[in-house]
């Protein structure tokens, strides 16, 4: 029996994770959307902290860590901002509308 190349194995896991994530996200009811967005914003804040730590790295190959850290902070910040915008919009759907007099 031959061994599977680790790169192919990891790629297969990544593709499966994409499919599972897609079906999990699209099967969530709208009532659960706001709490889930709060959790993803919390996860993104942890990514920002890790990105800041990576951006502060030094050494011979520190530029790779700094670039990855800056990219992580940028993408996670965009994710957090977008999450708050979507959450705000979802909560506006549940507000009582004022009746014109």
mmCIF file of C-alpha atoms in Angstrom:
data_model
loop_
_atom_site.group_PDB
_atom_site.id
_atom_site.type_symbol
_atom_site.label_atom_id
_atom_site.label_comp_id
_atom_site.label_asym_id
_atom_site.label_seq_id
_atom_site.Cartn_x
_atom_site.Cartn_y
_atom_site.Cartn_z
ATOM 1 C CA UNK A 1 0.000 0.000 0.000
ATOM 2 C CA UNK A 2 1.401 3.351 -1.010
ATOM 3 C CA UNK A 3 1.399 6.389 1.224
ATOM 4 C CA UNK A 4 -0.587 9.461 0.286
ATOM 5 C CA UNK A 5 1.384 12.665 -0.207
ATOM 6 C CA UNK A 6 0.790 14.897 2.859
ATOM 7 C CA UNK A 7 0.070 17.895 0.618
ATOM 8 C CA UNK A 8 -2.710 16.032 -1.204
ATOM 9 C CA UNK A 9 -4.081 14.792 2.115
ATOM 10 C CA UNK A 10 -4.194 18.322 3.567
ATOM 11 C CA UNK A 11 -5.736 19.667 0.368
ATOM 12 C CA UNK A 12 -8.477 17.034 0.559
ATOM 13 C CA UNK A 13 -9.209 17.999 4.187
ATOM 14 C CA UNK A 14 -9.332 21.683 3.175
ATOM 15 C CA UNK A 15 -11.803 20.989 0.352
ATOM 16 C CA UNK A 16 -13.994 18.903 2.663
ATOM 17 C CA UNK A 17 -13.916 21.704 5.257
ATOM 18 C CA UNK A 18 -15.108 24.150 2.589
ATOM 19 C CA UNK A 19 -18.098 21.958 1.735
ATOM 20 C CA UNK A 20 -18.997 21.289 5.366
ATOM 21 C CA UNK A 21 -18.666 24.990 6.232
ATOM 22 C CA UNK A 22 -20.859 25.992 3.308
ATOM 23 C CA UNK A 23 -23.663 23.641 4.261
ATOM 24 C CA UNK A 24 -23.441 24.486 7.965
ATOM 25 C CA UNK A 25 -23.598 28.244 7.370
ATOM 26 C CA UNK A 26 -26.466 28.119 4.888
ATOM 27 C CA UNK A 27 -28.571 25.830 7.073
ATOM 28 C CA UNK A 28 -28.578 28.250 10.032
ATOM 29 C CA UNK A 29 -31.974 29.790 10.768
ATOM 30 C CA UNK A 30 -32.134 33.597 10.740
ATOM 31 C CA UNK A 31 -32.900 33.682 14.479
ATOM 32 C CA UNK A 32 -29.488 32.183 15.234
ATOM 33 C CA UNK A 33 -27.583 34.429 12.869
ATOM 34 C CA UNK A 34 -26.885 37.273 15.317
ATOM 35 C CA UNK A 35 -25.448 35.074 18.116
ATOM 36 C CA UNK A 36 -23.266 33.258 15.603
ATOM 37 C CA UNK A 37 -21.956 36.554 14.240
ATOM 38 C CA UNK A 38 -20.995 37.567 17.782
ATOM 39 C CA UNK A 39 -18.993 34.355 18.142
ATOM 40 C CA UNK A 40 -17.210 34.831 14.812
ATOM 41 C CA UNK A 41 -16.337 38.402 15.806
ATOM 42 C CA UNK A 42 -14.795 37.037 19.000
ATOM 43 C CA UNK A 43 -12.774 34.489 17.018
ATOM 44 C CA UNK A 44 -11.593 37.214 14.660
ATOM 45 C CA UNK A 45 -10.432 39.290 17.623
ATOM 46 C CA UNK A 46 -8.228 36.376 18.694
ATOM 47 C CA UNK A 47 -6.816 36.315 15.146
ATOM 48 C CA UNK A 48 -6.020 40.035 15.447
ATOM 49 C CA UNK A 49 -4.068 39.387 18.648
ATOM 50 C CA UNK A 50 -2.149 36.533 16.997
ATOM 51 C CA UNK A 51 -1.471 38.706 13.946
ATOM 52 C CA UNK A 52 -0.100 41.478 16.136
ATOM 53 C CA UNK A 53 2.202 38.995 17.856
ATOM 54 C CA UNK A 54 3.371 37.675 14.477
ATOM 55 C CA UNK A 55 3.874 41.219 13.168
ATOM 56 C CA UNK A 56 6.128 41.953 16.145
ATOM 57 C CA UNK A 57 8.399 38.989 15.277
ATOM 58 C CA UNK A 58 12.055 39.622 14.613
ATOM 59 C CA UNK A 59 14.929 37.552 13.309
ATOM 60 C CA UNK A 60 16.491 36.548 10.025
ATOM 61 C CA UNK A 61 13.208 35.486 8.426
ATOM 62 C CA UNK A 62 11.107 37.978 10.391
ATOM 63 C CA UNK A 63 9.779 39.670 7.259
ATOM 64 C CA UNK A 64 7.674 36.619 6.416
ATOM 65 C CA UNK A 65 6.088 36.613 9.876
ATOM 66 C CA UNK A 66 5.598 40.385 9.747
ATOM 67 C CA UNK A 67 3.880 40.178 6.356
ATOM 68 C CA UNK A 68 1.658 37.307 7.456
ATOM 69 C CA UNK A 69 0.837 39.161 10.683
ATOM 70 C CA UNK A 70 -0.117 42.349 8.852
ATOM 71 C CA UNK A 71 -2.253 40.351 6.402
ATOM 72 C CA UNK A 72 -3.968 38.522 9.298
ATOM 73 C CA UNK A 73 -4.698 41.758 11.145
ATOM 74 C CA UNK A 74 -6.041 43.406 7.978
ATOM 75 C CA UNK A 75 -8.309 40.524 6.968
ATOM 76 C CA UNK A 76 -9.570 39.895 10.500
ATOM 77 C CA UNK A 77 -10.314 43.610 10.945
ATOM 78 C CA UNK A 78 -12.351 43.643 7.749
ATOM 79 C CA UNK A 79 -14.176 40.526 8.979
ATOM 80 C CA UNK A 80 -14.949 42.127 12.344
ATOM 81 C CA UNK A 81 -16.204 45.350 10.746
ATOM 82 C CA UNK A 82 -18.368 43.439 8.271
ATOM 83 C CA UNK A 83 -19.708 41.235 11.061
ATOM 84 C CA UNK A 84 -20.790 44.250 13.077
ATOM 85 C CA UNK A 85 -22.453 45.792 10.026
ATOM 86 C CA UNK A 86 -24.385 42.588 9.275
ATOM 87 C CA UNK A 87 -25.350 42.165 12.942
ATOM 88 C CA UNK A 88 -26.598 45.743 13.083
ATOM 89 C CA UNK A 89 -28.688 45.187 9.987
ATOM 90 C CA UNK A 90 -30.122 41.927 11.341
ATOM 91 C CA UNK A 91 -31.065 43.567 14.655
ATOM 92 C CA UNK A 92 -32.775 46.407 12.771
ATOM 93 C CA UNK A 93 -35.116 43.833 11.261
ATOM 94 C CA UNK A 94 -36.501 43.026 14.729
ATOM 95 C CA UNK A 95 -37.104 46.621 15.836
ATOM 96 C CA UNK A 96 -40.637 47.892 16.066
ATOM 97 C CA UNK A 97 -41.419 50.318 13.311
ATOM 98 C CA UNK A 98 -42.981 53.624 14.225
ATOM 99 C CA UNK A 99 -46.413 54.253 12.826
ATOM 100 C CA UNK A 100 -46.984 57.534 11.056
ATOM 101 C CA UNK A 101 -49.454 59.813 12.830
#
